[in-house]
PDB file of C-alpha atoms in Angstrom:
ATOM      1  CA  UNK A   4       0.000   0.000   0.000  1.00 76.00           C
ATOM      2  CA  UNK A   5       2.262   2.467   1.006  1.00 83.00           C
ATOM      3  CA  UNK A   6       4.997   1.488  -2.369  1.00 87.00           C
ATOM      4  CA  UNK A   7       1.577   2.737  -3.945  1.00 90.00           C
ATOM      5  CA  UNK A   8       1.143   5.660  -2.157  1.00 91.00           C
ATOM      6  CA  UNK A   9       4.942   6.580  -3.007  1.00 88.00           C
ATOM      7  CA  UNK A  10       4.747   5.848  -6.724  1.00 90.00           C
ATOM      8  CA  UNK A  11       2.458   7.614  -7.072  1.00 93.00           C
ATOM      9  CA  UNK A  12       3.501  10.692  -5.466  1.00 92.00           C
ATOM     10  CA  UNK A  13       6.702  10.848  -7.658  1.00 91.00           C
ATOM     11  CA  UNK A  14       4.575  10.408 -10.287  1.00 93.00           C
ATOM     12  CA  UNK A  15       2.419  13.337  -9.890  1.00 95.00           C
ATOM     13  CA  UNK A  16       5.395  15.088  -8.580  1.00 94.00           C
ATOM     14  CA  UNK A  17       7.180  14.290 -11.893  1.00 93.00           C
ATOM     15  CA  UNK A  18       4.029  15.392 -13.873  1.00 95.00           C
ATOM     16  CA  UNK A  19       4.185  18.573 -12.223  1.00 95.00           C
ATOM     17  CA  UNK A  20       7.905  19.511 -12.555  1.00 93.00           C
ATOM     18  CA  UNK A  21       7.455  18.731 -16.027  1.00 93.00           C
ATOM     19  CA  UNK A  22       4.534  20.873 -16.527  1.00 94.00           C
ATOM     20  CA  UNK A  23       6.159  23.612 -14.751  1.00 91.00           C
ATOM     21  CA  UNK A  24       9.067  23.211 -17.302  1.00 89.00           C
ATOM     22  CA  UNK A  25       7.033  23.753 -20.241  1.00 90.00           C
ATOM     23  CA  UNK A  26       6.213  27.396 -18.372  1.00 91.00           C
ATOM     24  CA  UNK A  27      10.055  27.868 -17.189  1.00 85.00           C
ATOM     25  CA  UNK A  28      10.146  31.158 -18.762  1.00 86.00           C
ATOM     26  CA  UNK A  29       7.399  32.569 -16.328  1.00 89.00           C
ATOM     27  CA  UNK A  30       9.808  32.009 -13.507  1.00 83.00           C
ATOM     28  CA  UNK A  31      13.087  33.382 -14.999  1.00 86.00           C
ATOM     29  CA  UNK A  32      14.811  36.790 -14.943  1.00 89.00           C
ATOM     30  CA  UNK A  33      15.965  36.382 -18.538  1.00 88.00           C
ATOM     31  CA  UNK A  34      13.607  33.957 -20.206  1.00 83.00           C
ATOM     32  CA  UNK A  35      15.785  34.319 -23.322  1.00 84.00           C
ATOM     33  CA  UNK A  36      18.851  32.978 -22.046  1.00 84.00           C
ATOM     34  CA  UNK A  37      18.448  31.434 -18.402  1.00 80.00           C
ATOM     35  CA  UNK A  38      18.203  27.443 -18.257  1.00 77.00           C
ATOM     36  CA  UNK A  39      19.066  27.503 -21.855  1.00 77.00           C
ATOM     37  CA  UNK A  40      23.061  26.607 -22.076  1.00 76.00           C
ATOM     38  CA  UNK A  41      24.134  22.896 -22.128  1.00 76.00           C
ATOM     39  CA  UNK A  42      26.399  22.552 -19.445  1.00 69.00           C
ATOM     40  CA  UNK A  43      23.698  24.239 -17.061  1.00 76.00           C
ATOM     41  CA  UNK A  44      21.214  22.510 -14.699  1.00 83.00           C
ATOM     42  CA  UNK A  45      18.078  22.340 -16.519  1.00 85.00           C
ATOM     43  CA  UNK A  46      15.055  23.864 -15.000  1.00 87.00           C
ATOM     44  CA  UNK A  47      13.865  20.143 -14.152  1.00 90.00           C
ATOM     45  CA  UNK A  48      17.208  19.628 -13.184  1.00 91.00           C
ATOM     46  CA  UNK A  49      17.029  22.452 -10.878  1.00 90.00           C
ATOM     47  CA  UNK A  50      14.118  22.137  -9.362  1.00 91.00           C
ATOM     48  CA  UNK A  51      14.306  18.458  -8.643  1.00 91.00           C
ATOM     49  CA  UNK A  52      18.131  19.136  -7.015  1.00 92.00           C
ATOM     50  CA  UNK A  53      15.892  21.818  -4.858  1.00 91.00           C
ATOM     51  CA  UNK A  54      13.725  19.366  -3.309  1.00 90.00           C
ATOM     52  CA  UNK A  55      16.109  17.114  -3.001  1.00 90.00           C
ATOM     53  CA  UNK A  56      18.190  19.176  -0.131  1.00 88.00           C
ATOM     54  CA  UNK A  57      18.311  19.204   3.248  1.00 87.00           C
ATOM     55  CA  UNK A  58      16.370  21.531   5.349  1.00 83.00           C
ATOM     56  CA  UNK A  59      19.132  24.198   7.161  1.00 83.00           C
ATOM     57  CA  UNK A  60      20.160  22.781  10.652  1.00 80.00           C
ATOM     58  CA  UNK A  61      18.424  25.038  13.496  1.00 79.00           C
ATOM     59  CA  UNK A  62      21.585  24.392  15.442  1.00 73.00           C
ATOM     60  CA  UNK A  63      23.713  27.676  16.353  1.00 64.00           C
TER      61      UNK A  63
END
């Protein structure tokens, strides 16, 4: 059930960061040439390395 419940989160996750990178220019500075070189992160790329970090330590 819950190998379910995670597939198919990714899934829709996945379906939504690739929607969202169909629209990348909306959420660039300079839709012309952000995201667009080669040896750049993608916008998927990007986004998926986002929500892939850690959260800060609260530590200080």
């Amino acid at each position: 059930m819950a190998d379910f419940f995670l597939s198919n989160l990714k899934s829709t996750l996945d379906n939504c960061i690739t929607e969202l990178d169909e629209i990348h220019s909306m959420f660039c500075r300079n839709p012309e040439s952000d995201f667009t070189r080669n040896r750049k992160l993608s916008f998927r790329e990007y986004i998926q390395f986002m929500l892939q970090m850690p959260p800060p330590s609260k530590e200080k």
